[in-house]
Amino acid sequence: MKLGKRDVLFLVLIVALVAVLARHRGSEQGKPVPLDAVHRPFQEALANGAAREATEQGCVRCHATAARPLPPGHPPKEQCLYCHRFAAPRH
Ligand code: HEC
Ligand code: HEC
């Protein structure tokens, strides 16, 4: 089969679309949650079966306050751990 102009254009469009989606996916992912003394209890609670939604309620105690504001233009807040994964656990 010979590749016509239209086939090439179609391929280019697909590749561009995938690239845009991949970039967008990356931009939704926040920085990992550090595994320090402050954040480790949250990770342990989750590991012990606590609900993610309930655990996240604790995040705003420190973040999203005047003392530790989220960056301007930060995505809608409540589901922190959907976008911020914990740093890779150490074994
Ligand atoms: C007791 C206060 C406190 C609580 C509760 C807390 N954090 Fe934090 N968080 C901090 C502080 C202080 C820092 C910056 C210092 C550090 O890296 O530990 C930080 C840093 C972070 C960072 C990294 C920011 C960067 O610049 O890399 C993320 C992401 C984060 N927190 C998410 C969360 C999430 C998600 C939760 C809930 C599961 C949470 N935090 C709960 C105090 C808190
Ligand atoms: C929809 C995805 C999403 C959700 C939900 C979300 N974040 Fe973020 N967060 C991001 C992205 C993306 C960035 C980077 C934003 C930027 O650089 O402007 C970020 C940045 C941050 C930072 C600053 C880290 C830095 O770049 O210095 C902190 C702290 C943080 N988020 C904490 C939280 C907390 C706490 C919650 C829950 C209350 C939360 N996030 C919910 C996506 C999310």
mmCIF file of N, CA and C and ligand atoms in Angstrom:
data_model
loop_
_atom_site.group_PDB
_atom_site.id
_atom_site.type_symbol
_atom_site.label_atom_id
_atom_site.label_comp_id
_atom_site.label_asym_id
_atom_site.label_seq_id
_atom_site.Cartn_x
_atom_site.Cartn_y
_atom_site.Cartn_z
ATOM 1 N N MET A 1 0.835 -1.198 0.000
ATOM 2 C CA MET A 1 0.000 0.000 0.000
ATOM 3 C C MET A 1 0.867 1.243 0.000
ATOM 4 N N LYS A 2 0.495 2.184 -0.828
ATOM 5 C CA LYS A 2 1.266 3.424 -0.898
ATOM 6 C C LYS A 2 0.708 4.438 0.097
ATOM 7 N N LEU A 3 1.589 5.122 0.763
ATOM 8 C CA LEU A 3 1.144 6.134 1.717
ATOM 9 C C LEU A 3 0.826 7.424 0.963
ATOM 10 N N GLY A 4 -0.437 7.802 0.971
ATOM 11 C CA GLY A 4 -0.810 9.052 0.341
ATOM 12 C C GLY A 4 -0.616 10.219 1.288
ATOM 13 N N LYS A 5 -0.819 11.403 0.747
ATOM 14 C CA LYS A 5 -0.667 12.611 1.561
ATOM 15 C C LYS A 5 -1.608 12.578 2.768
ATOM 16 N N ARG A 6 -2.804 12.099 2.510
ATOM 17 C CA ARG A 6 -3.809 12.097 3.579
ATOM 18 C C ARG A 6 -3.423 11.142 4.694
ATOM 19 N N ASP A 7 -2.831 9.988 4.333
ATOM 20 C CA ASP A 7 -2.414 9.028 5.357
ATOM 21 C C ASP A 7 -1.344 9.642 6.257
ATOM 22 N N VAL A 8 -0.393 10.322 5.615
ATOM 23 C CA VAL A 8 0.683 10.954 6.389
ATOM 24 C C VAL A 8 0.099 11.997 7.336
ATOM 25 N N LEU A 9 -0.800 12.817 6.807
ATOM 26 C CA LEU A 9 -1.418 13.848 7.630
ATOM 27 C C LEU A 9 -2.127 13.216 8.827
ATOM 28 N N PHE A 10 -2.829 12.126 8.564
ATOM 29 C CA PHE A 10 -3.556 11.427 9.626
ATOM 30 C C PHE A 10 -2.586 10.936 10.705
ATOM 31 N N LEU A 11 -1.484 10.338 10.263
ATOM 32 C CA LEU A 11 -0.486 9.830 11.208
ATOM 33 C C LEU A 11 0.070 10.965 12.065
ATOM 34 N N VAL A 12 0.393 12.070 11.401
ATOM 35 C CA VAL A 12 0.950 13.210 12.134
ATOM 36 C C VAL A 12 -0.044 13.691 13.190
ATOM 37 N N LEU A 13 -1.309 13.722 12.818
ATOM 38 C CA LEU A 13 -2.334 14.158 13.769
ATOM 39 C C LEU A 13 -2.399 13.227 14.971
ATOM 40 N N ILE A 14 -2.350 11.929 14.720
ATOM 41 C CA ILE A 14 -2.414 10.959 15.818
ATOM 42 C C ILE A 14 -1.234 11.159 16.763
ATOM 43 N N VAL A 15 -0.049 11.274 16.166
ATOM 44 C CA VAL A 15 1.155 11.429 16.992
ATOM 45 C C VAL A 15 1.054 12.702 17.829
ATOM 46 N N ALA A 16 0.577 13.780 17.206
ATOM 47 C CA ALA A 16 0.453 15.043 17.927
ATOM 48 C C ALA A 16 -0.538 14.901 19.074
ATOM 49 N N LEU A 17 -1.628 14.215 18.803
ATOM 50 C CA LEU A 17 -2.655 14.052 19.830
ATOM 51 C C LEU A 17 -2.098 13.278 21.022
ATOM 52 N N VAL A 18 -1.395 12.181 20.734
ATOM 53 C CA VAL A 18 -0.817 11.375 21.809
ATOM 54 C C VAL A 18 0.183 12.206 22.613
ATOM 55 N N ALA A 19 0.976 13.005 21.899
ATOM 56 C CA ALA A 19 1.971 13.825 22.592
ATOM 57 C C ALA A 19 1.291 14.816 23.531
ATOM 58 N N VAL A 20 0.227 15.442 23.040
ATOM 59 C CA VAL A 20 -0.484 16.424 23.867
ATOM 60 C C VAL A 20 -1.074 15.742 25.096
ATOM 61 N N LEU A 21 -1.677 14.581 24.891
ATOM 62 C CA LEU A 21 -2.284 13.863 26.015
ATOM 63 C C LEU A 21 -1.227 13.473 27.035
ATOM 64 N N ALA A 22 -0.099 13.001 26.550
ATOM 65 C CA ALA A 22 0.962 12.577 27.457
ATOM 66 C C ALA A 22 1.455 13.761 28.283
ATOM 67 N N ARG A 23 1.605 14.899 27.630
ATOM 68 C CA ARG A 23 2.056 16.085 28.347
ATOM 69 C C ARG A 23 1.036 16.519 29.386
ATOM 70 N N HIS A 24 -0.202 16.456 28.984
ATOM 71 C CA HIS A 24 -1.252 16.882 29.885
ATOM 72 C C HIS A 24 -1.283 15.994 31.120
ATOM 73 N N ARG A 25 -1.144 14.707 30.886
ATOM 74 C CA ARG A 25 -1.128 13.754 31.991
ATOM 75 C C ARG A 25 -0.015 14.129 32.968
ATOM 76 N N GLY A 26 1.139 14.419 32.417
ATOM 77 C CA GLY A 26 2.262 14.780 33.280
ATOM 78 C C GLY A 26 1.969 16.027 34.096
ATOM 79 N N SER A 27 1.282 16.983 33.500
ATOM 80 C CA SER A 27 1.062 18.242 34.192
ATOM 81 C C SER A 27 0.043 18.091 35.310
ATOM 82 N N GLU A 28 -0.749 17.014 35.260
ATOM 83 C CA GLU A 28 -1.726 16.799 36.320
ATOM 84 C C GLU A 28 -1.068 16.217 37.562
ATOM 85 N N GLN A 29 0.085 15.635 37.373
ATOM 86 C CA GLN A 29 0.748 14.936 38.457
ATOM 87 C C GLN A 29 1.571 15.934 39.266
ATOM 88 N N GLY A 30 1.221 16.127 40.523
ATOM 89 C CA GLY A 30 1.999 17.034 41.349
ATOM 90 C C GLY A 30 3.288 16.395 41.801
ATOM 91 N N LYS A 31 4.068 17.154 42.538
ATOM 92 C CA LYS A 31 5.292 16.594 43.092
ATOM 93 C C LYS A 31 4.948 15.481 44.077
ATOM 94 N N PRO A 32 5.844 14.505 44.213
ATOM 95 C CA PRO A 32 5.567 13.437 45.181
ATOM 96 C C PRO A 32 5.531 13.984 46.599
ATOM 97 N N VAL A 33 4.746 13.338 47.441
ATOM 98 C CA VAL A 33 4.699 13.709 48.847
ATOM 99 C C VAL A 33 5.980 13.211 49.502
ATOM 100 N N PRO A 34 6.707 14.088 50.166
ATOM 101 C CA PRO A 34 7.954 13.639 50.788
ATOM 102 C C PRO A 34 7.676 12.613 51.877
ATOM 103 N N LEU A 35 8.609 11.682 52.036
ATOM 104 C CA LEU A 35 8.436 10.653 53.062
ATOM 105 C C LEU A 35 9.212 11.060 54.300
ATOM 106 N N ASP A 36 8.788 12.171 54.911
ATOM 107 C CA ASP A 36 9.482 12.630 56.105
ATOM 108 C C ASP A 36 8.577 12.444 57.317
ATOM 109 N N ALA A 37 9.005 12.944 58.444
ATOM 110 C CA ALA A 37 8.268 12.725 59.691
ATOM 111 C C ALA A 37 6.860 13.294 59.603
ATOM 112 N N VAL A 38 6.723 14.400 58.879
ATOM 113 C CA VAL A 38 5.411 15.034 58.780
ATOM 114 C C VAL A 38 4.457 14.179 57.963
ATOM 115 N N HIS A 39 4.957 13.594 56.894
ATOM 116 C CA HIS A 39 4.069 12.937 55.942
ATOM 117 C C HIS A 39 3.981 11.431 56.113
ATOM 118 N N ARG A 40 4.947 10.844 56.797
ATOM 119 C CA ARG A 40 4.954 9.395 56.923
ATOM 120 C C ARG A 40 3.700 8.837 57.599
ATOM 121 N N PRO A 41 3.182 9.495 58.648
ATOM 122 C CA PRO A 41 1.969 8.960 59.281
ATOM 123 C C PRO A 41 0.811 8.802 58.301
ATOM 124 N N PHE A 42 0.723 9.715 57.329
ATOM 125 C CA PHE A 42 -0.349 9.599 56.337
ATOM 126 C C PHE A 42 -0.152 8.346 55.505
ATOM 127 N N GLN A 43 1.095 8.114 55.125
ATOM 128 C CA GLN A 43 1.358 6.948 54.294
ATOM 129 C C GLN A 43 1.069 5.673 55.071
ATOM 130 N N GLU A 44 1.432 5.677 56.363
ATOM 131 C CA GLU A 44 1.183 4.491 57.166
ATOM 132 C C GLU A 44 -0.303 4.259 57.354
ATOM 133 N N ALA A 45 -1.051 5.346 57.544
ATOM 134 C CA ALA A 45 -2.499 5.199 57.682
ATOM 135 C C ALA A 45 -3.082 4.558 56.430
ATOM 136 N N LEU A 46 -2.619 5.019 55.280
ATOM 137 C CA LEU A 46 -3.119 4.444 54.033
ATOM 138 C C LEU A 46 -2.726 2.981 53.916
ATOM 139 N N ALA A 47 -1.482 2.689 54.261
ATOM 140 C CA ALA A 47 -1.013 1.303 54.174
ATOM 141 C C ALA A 47 -1.834 0.412 55.097
ATOM 142 N N ASN A 48 -2.315 0.988 56.206
ATOM 143 C CA ASN A 48 -3.126 0.211 57.141
ATOM 144 C C ASN A 48 -4.598 0.224 56.776
ATOM 145 N N GLY A 49 -4.917 0.737 55.597
ATOM 146 C CA GLY A 49 -6.270 0.581 55.097
ATOM 147 C C GLY A 49 -7.174 1.784 55.292
ATOM 148 N N ALA A 50 -6.627 2.913 55.734
ATOM 149 C CA ALA A 50 -7.479 4.100 55.865
ATOM 150 C C ALA A 50 -7.941 4.553 54.486
ATOM 151 N N ALA A 51 -9.115 5.143 54.433
ATOM 152 C CA ALA A 51 -9.646 5.625 53.157
ATOM 153 C C ALA A 51 -8.848 6.838 52.705
ATOM 154 N N ARG A 52 -8.589 6.893 51.408
ATOM 155 C CA ARG A 52 -7.820 8.015 50.883
ATOM 156 C C ARG A 52 -8.527 9.329 51.160
ATOM 157 N N GLU A 53 -9.846 9.348 50.946
ATOM 158 C CA GLU A 53 -10.582 10.600 51.114
ATOM 159 C C GLU A 53 -10.470 11.114 52.542
ATOM 160 N N ALA A 54 -10.546 10.197 53.498
ATOM 161 C CA ALA A 54 -10.467 10.619 54.892
ATOM 162 C C ALA A 54 -9.058 11.098 55.221
ATOM 163 N N THR A 55 -8.071 10.393 54.691
ATOM 164 C CA THR A 55 -6.690 10.745 54.993
ATOM 165 C C THR A 55 -6.361 12.134 54.479
ATOM 166 N N GLU A 56 -6.892 12.455 53.312
ATOM 167 C CA GLU A 56 -6.566 13.740 52.696
ATOM 168 C C GLU A 56 -7.079 14.918 53.505
ATOM 169 N N GLN A 57 -8.092 14.684 54.320
ATOM 170 C CA GLN A 57 -8.609 15.788 55.108
ATOM 171 C C GLN A 57 -7.499 16.398 55.966
ATOM 172 N N GLY A 58 -6.529 15.567 56.336
ATOM 173 C CA GLY A 58 -5.450 16.067 57.181
ATOM 174 C C GLY A 58 -4.488 16.981 56.459
ATOM 175 N N CYS A 59 -4.393 16.871 55.165
ATOM 176 C CA CYS A 59 -3.394 17.639 54.419
ATOM 177 C C CYS A 59 -3.618 19.134 54.564
ATOM 178 N N VAL A 60 -4.888 19.543 54.501
ATOM 179 C CA VAL A 60 -5.174 20.975 54.481
ATOM 180 C C VAL A 60 -4.946 21.605 55.853
ATOM 181 N N ARG A 61 -4.695 20.791 56.857
ATOM 182 C CA ARG A 61 -4.351 21.361 58.156
ATOM 183 C C ARG A 61 -3.106 22.221 58.003
ATOM 184 N N CYS A 62 -2.213 21.813 57.133
ATOM 185 C CA CYS A 62 -0.978 22.581 56.947
ATOM 186 C C CYS A 62 -0.946 23.272 55.590
ATOM 187 N N HIS A 63 -1.375 22.579 54.565
ATOM 188 C CA HIS A 63 -1.337 23.165 53.228
ATOM 189 C C HIS A 63 -2.640 23.922 53.004
ATOM 190 N N ALA A 64 -2.645 24.761 52.011
ATOM 191 C CA ALA A 64 -3.850 25.503 51.665
ATOM 192 C C ALA A 64 -4.299 26.397 52.803
ATOM 193 N N THR A 65 -3.358 26.773 53.647
ATOM 194 C CA THR A 65 -3.640 27.808 54.633
ATOM 195 C C THR A 65 -2.759 29.002 54.287
ATOM 196 N N ALA A 66 -2.969 30.091 54.985
ATOM 197 C CA ALA A 66 -2.170 31.273 54.700
ATOM 198 C C ALA A 66 -0.690 31.001 54.948
ATOM 199 N N ALA A 67 -0.406 30.150 55.944
ATOM 200 C CA ALA A 67 0.989 29.898 56.289
ATOM 201 C C ALA A 67 1.690 29.089 55.198
ATOM 202 N N ARG A 68 0.975 28.183 54.565
ATOM 203 C CA ARG A 68 1.589 27.311 53.562
ATOM 204 C C ARG A 68 0.650 27.207 52.377
ATOM 205 N N PRO A 69 0.545 28.286 51.627
ATOM 206 C CA PRO A 69 -0.444 28.303 50.552
ATOM 207 C C PRO A 69 -0.052 27.380 49.413
ATOM 208 N N LEU A 70 -1.043 26.865 48.741
ATOM 209 C CA LEU A 70 -0.787 26.133 47.514
ATOM 210 C C LEU A 70 -0.419 27.142 46.437
ATOM 211 N N PRO A 71 0.352 26.718 45.434
ATOM 212 C CA PRO A 71 0.746 27.668 44.396
ATOM 213 C C PRO A 71 -0.488 28.246 43.706
ATOM 214 N N PRO A 72 -0.376 29.467 43.221
ATOM 215 C CA PRO A 72 -1.508 30.049 42.499
ATOM 216 C C PRO A 72 -1.846 29.189 41.292
ATOM 217 N N GLY A 73 -3.120 29.067 40.994
ATOM 218 C CA GLY A 73 -3.537 28.248 39.869
ATOM 219 C C GLY A 73 -3.460 26.770 40.160
ATOM 220 N N HIS A 74 -3.325 26.417 41.434
ATOM 221 C CA HIS A 74 -3.294 25.008 41.806
ATOM 222 C C HIS A 74 -4.627 24.359 41.445
ATOM 223 N N PRO A 75 -4.598 23.118 40.955
ATOM 224 C CA PRO A 75 -5.848 22.452 40.569
ATOM 225 C C PRO A 75 -6.786 22.315 41.769
ATOM 226 N N PRO A 76 -8.062 22.034 41.519
ATOM 227 C CA PRO A 76 -9.046 21.863 42.586
ATOM 228 C C PRO A 76 -8.504 20.973 43.689
ATOM 229 N N LYS A 77 -8.781 21.348 44.904
ATOM 230 C CA LYS A 77 -7.913 20.928 45.981
ATOM 231 C C LYS A 77 -8.116 19.528 46.526
ATOM 232 N N GLU A 78 -9.300 19.120 46.837
ATOM 233 C CA GLU A 78 -9.475 18.123 47.885
ATOM 234 C C GLU A 78 -8.757 16.780 47.703
ATOM 235 N N GLN A 79 -8.570 16.337 46.460
ATOM 236 C CA GLN A 79 -8.075 14.974 46.323
ATOM 237 C C GLN A 79 -6.565 14.929 46.182
ATOM 238 N N CYS A 80 -5.894 15.403 47.190
ATOM 239 C CA CYS A 80 -4.436 15.550 47.152
ATOM 240 C C CYS A 80 -3.724 14.322 46.595
ATOM 241 N N LEU A 81 -4.089 13.159 47.138
ATOM 242 C CA LEU A 81 -3.281 11.973 46.868
ATOM 243 C C LEU A 81 -3.580 11.367 45.503
ATOM 244 N N TYR A 82 -4.590 11.925 44.832
ATOM 245 C CA TYR A 82 -4.829 11.485 43.466
ATOM 246 C C TYR A 82 -3.702 11.974 42.575
ATOM 247 N N CYS A 83 -3.205 13.150 42.859
ATOM 248 C CA CYS A 83 -2.153 13.741 42.021
ATOM 249 C C CYS A 83 -0.786 13.658 42.676
ATOM 250 N N HIS A 84 -0.740 13.722 43.985
ATOM 251 C CA HIS A 84 0.547 13.667 44.683
ATOM 252 C C HIS A 84 0.711 12.269 45.260
ATOM 253 N N ARG A 85 1.488 11.454 44.581
ATOM 254 C CA ARG A 85 1.760 10.112 45.099
ATOM 255 C C ARG A 85 2.850 10.226 46.142
ATOM 256 N N PHE A 86 2.913 9.248 47.018
ATOM 257 C CA PHE A 86 4.011 9.223 47.959
ATOM 258 C C PHE A 86 5.289 8.850 47.226
ATOM 259 N N ALA A 87 6.377 9.396 47.690
ATOM 260 C CA ALA A 87 7.665 9.012 47.133
ATOM 261 C C ALA A 87 7.796 7.499 47.282
ATOM 262 N N ALA A 88 8.583 6.891 46.393
ATOM 263 C CA ALA A 88 8.691 5.432 46.394
ATOM 264 C C ALA A 88 9.045 4.943 47.786
ATOM 265 N N PRO A 89 8.265 4.003 48.324
ATOM 266 C CA PRO A 89 8.524 3.540 49.687
ATOM 267 C C PRO A 89 9.868 2.845 49.781
ATOM 268 N N ARG A 90 10.502 3.047 50.905
ATOM 269 C CA ARG A 90 11.782 2.371 51.143
ATOM 270 C C ARG A 90 11.526 1.072 51.882
ATOM 271 N N HIS A 91 12.261 0.054 51.522
ATOM 272 C CA HIS A 91 12.042 -1.232 52.180
ATOM 273 C C HIS A 91 13.270 -1.595 52.989
HETATM 274 C C1 HEC B 1 1.912 18.943 59.885
HETATM 275 C C2 HEC B 1 1.874 19.763 58.659
HETATM 276 C C3 HEC B 1 1.713 19.052 57.312
HETATM 277 C C4 HEC B 1 0.744 18.136 56.974
HETATM 278 C C5 HEC B 1 -0.390 17.591 57.830
HETATM 279 C C6 HEC B 1 0.992 17.798 55.585
HETATM 280 N N1 HEC B 1 2.094 18.479 55.121
HETATM 281 FE FE1 HEC B 1 2.839 18.402 53.216
HETATM 282 N N2 HEC B 1 4.438 19.576 53.775
HETATM 283 C C7 HEC B 1 4.568 20.177 55.027
HETATM 284 C C8 HEC B 1 5.824 20.882 55.036
HETATM 285 C C9 HEC B 1 6.363 21.683 56.232
HETATM 286 C C10 HEC B 1 6.423 20.684 53.765
HETATM 287 C C11 HEC B 1 7.754 21.220 53.253
HETATM 288 C C12 HEC B 1 8.908 20.529 53.925
HETATM 289 C C13 HEC B 1 9.013 19.110 53.530
HETATM 290 O O1 HEC B 1 9.430 18.820 52.388
HETATM 291 O O2 HEC B 1 8.695 18.235 54.361
HETATM 292 C C14 HEC B 1 5.532 19.859 53.001
HETATM 293 C C15 HEC B 1 5.754 19.459 51.693
HETATM 294 C C16 HEC B 1 4.824 18.795 50.893
HETATM 295 C C17 HEC B 1 4.964 18.490 49.482
HETATM 296 C C18 HEC B 1 6.184 18.736 48.639
HETATM 297 C C19 HEC B 1 6.261 20.156 48.200
HETATM 298 C C20 HEC B 1 7.530 20.353 47.401
HETATM 299 O O3 HEC B 1 7.863 21.511 47.177
HETATM 300 O O4 HEC B 1 8.166 19.369 46.974
HETATM 301 C C21 HEC B 1 3.828 17.877 49.066
HETATM 302 C C22 HEC B 1 3.490 17.380 47.674
HETATM 303 C C23 HEC B 1 2.971 17.769 50.219
HETATM 304 N N3 HEC B 1 3.609 18.335 51.305
HETATM 305 C C24 HEC B 1 1.718 17.187 50.206
HETATM 306 C C25 HEC B 1 1.009 16.847 51.358
HETATM 307 C C26 HEC B 1 -0.138 15.960 51.367
HETATM 308 C C27 HEC B 1 -0.746 15.305 50.137
HETATM 309 C C28 HEC B 1 -0.550 15.856 52.666
HETATM 310 C C29 HEC B 1 -1.673 14.971 53.224
HETATM 311 C C30 HEC B 1 -1.505 13.535 52.995
HETATM 312 C C31 HEC B 1 0.334 16.692 53.476
HETATM 313 N N4 HEC B 1 1.265 17.251 52.638
HETATM 314 C C32 HEC B 1 0.223 16.902 54.847
HETATM 315 C C33 HEC B 1 3.663 20.121 56.077
HETATM 316 C C34 HEC B 1 2.562 19.268 56.144
HETATM 317 C C1 HEC B 2 -5.679 17.691 40.177
HETATM 318 C C2 HEC B 2 -4.358 17.380 40.660
HETATM 319 C C3 HEC B 2 -3.932 17.902 42.028
HETATM 320 C C4 HEC B 2 -4.626 17.827 43.220
HETATM 321 C C5 HEC B 2 -5.992 17.238 43.470
HETATM 322 C C6 HEC B 2 -3.769 18.426 44.214
HETATM 323 N N1 HEC B 2 -2.605 18.861 43.634
HETATM 324 FE FE1 HEC B 2 -1.076 19.822 44.580
HETATM 325 N N2 HEC B 2 -0.167 20.196 42.790
HETATM 326 C C7 HEC B 2 -0.589 19.696 41.583
HETATM 327 C C8 HEC B 2 0.268 20.229 40.541
HETATM 328 C C9 HEC B 2 0.146 19.929 39.050
HETATM 329 C C10 HEC B 2 1.211 21.075 41.190
HETATM 330 C C11 HEC B 2 2.287 21.931 40.570
HETATM 331 C C12 HEC B 2 1.593 23.273 40.329
HETATM 332 C C13 HEC B 2 2.484 24.363 39.890
HETATM 333 O O1 HEC B 2 3.692 24.184 39.805
HETATM 334 O O2 HEC B 2 1.920 25.442 39.659
HETATM 335 C C14 HEC B 2 0.925 21.008 42.616
HETATM 336 C C15 HEC B 2 1.651 21.670 43.595
HETATM 337 C C16 HEC B 2 1.501 21.457 44.955
HETATM 338 C C17 HEC B 2 2.372 21.911 45.997
HETATM 339 C C18 HEC B 2 3.590 22.775 45.817
HETATM 340 C C19 HEC B 2 4.742 21.920 45.426
HETATM 341 C C20 HEC B 2 5.724 22.771 44.701
HETATM 342 O O3 HEC B 2 5.681 22.735 43.455
HETATM 343 O O4 HEC B 2 6.510 23.447 45.345
HETATM 344 C C21 HEC B 2 1.895 21.457 47.190
HETATM 345 C C22 HEC B 2 2.506 21.645 48.590
HETATM 346 C C23 HEC B 2 0.697 20.729 46.906
HETATM 347 N N3 HEC B 2 0.477 20.744 45.535
HETATM 348 C C24 HEC B 2 -0.097 20.119 47.854
HETATM 349 C C25 HEC B 2 -1.374 19.637 47.615
HETATM 350 C C26 HEC B 2 -2.348 19.319 48.652
HETATM 351 C C27 HEC B 2 -2.076 19.415 50.146
HETATM 352 C C28 HEC B 2 -3.488 18.914 48.013
HETATM 353 C C29 HEC B 2 -4.834 18.538 48.661
HETATM 354 C C30 HEC B 2 -5.413 19.567 49.536
HETATM 355 C C31 HEC B 2 -3.220 18.949 46.572
HETATM 356 N N4 HEC B 2 -1.941 19.404 46.376
HETATM 357 C C32 HEC B 2 -4.113 18.549 45.576
HETATM 358 C C33 HEC B 2 -1.653 18.848 41.355
HETATM 359 C C34 HEC B 2 -2.656 18.567 42.298
#
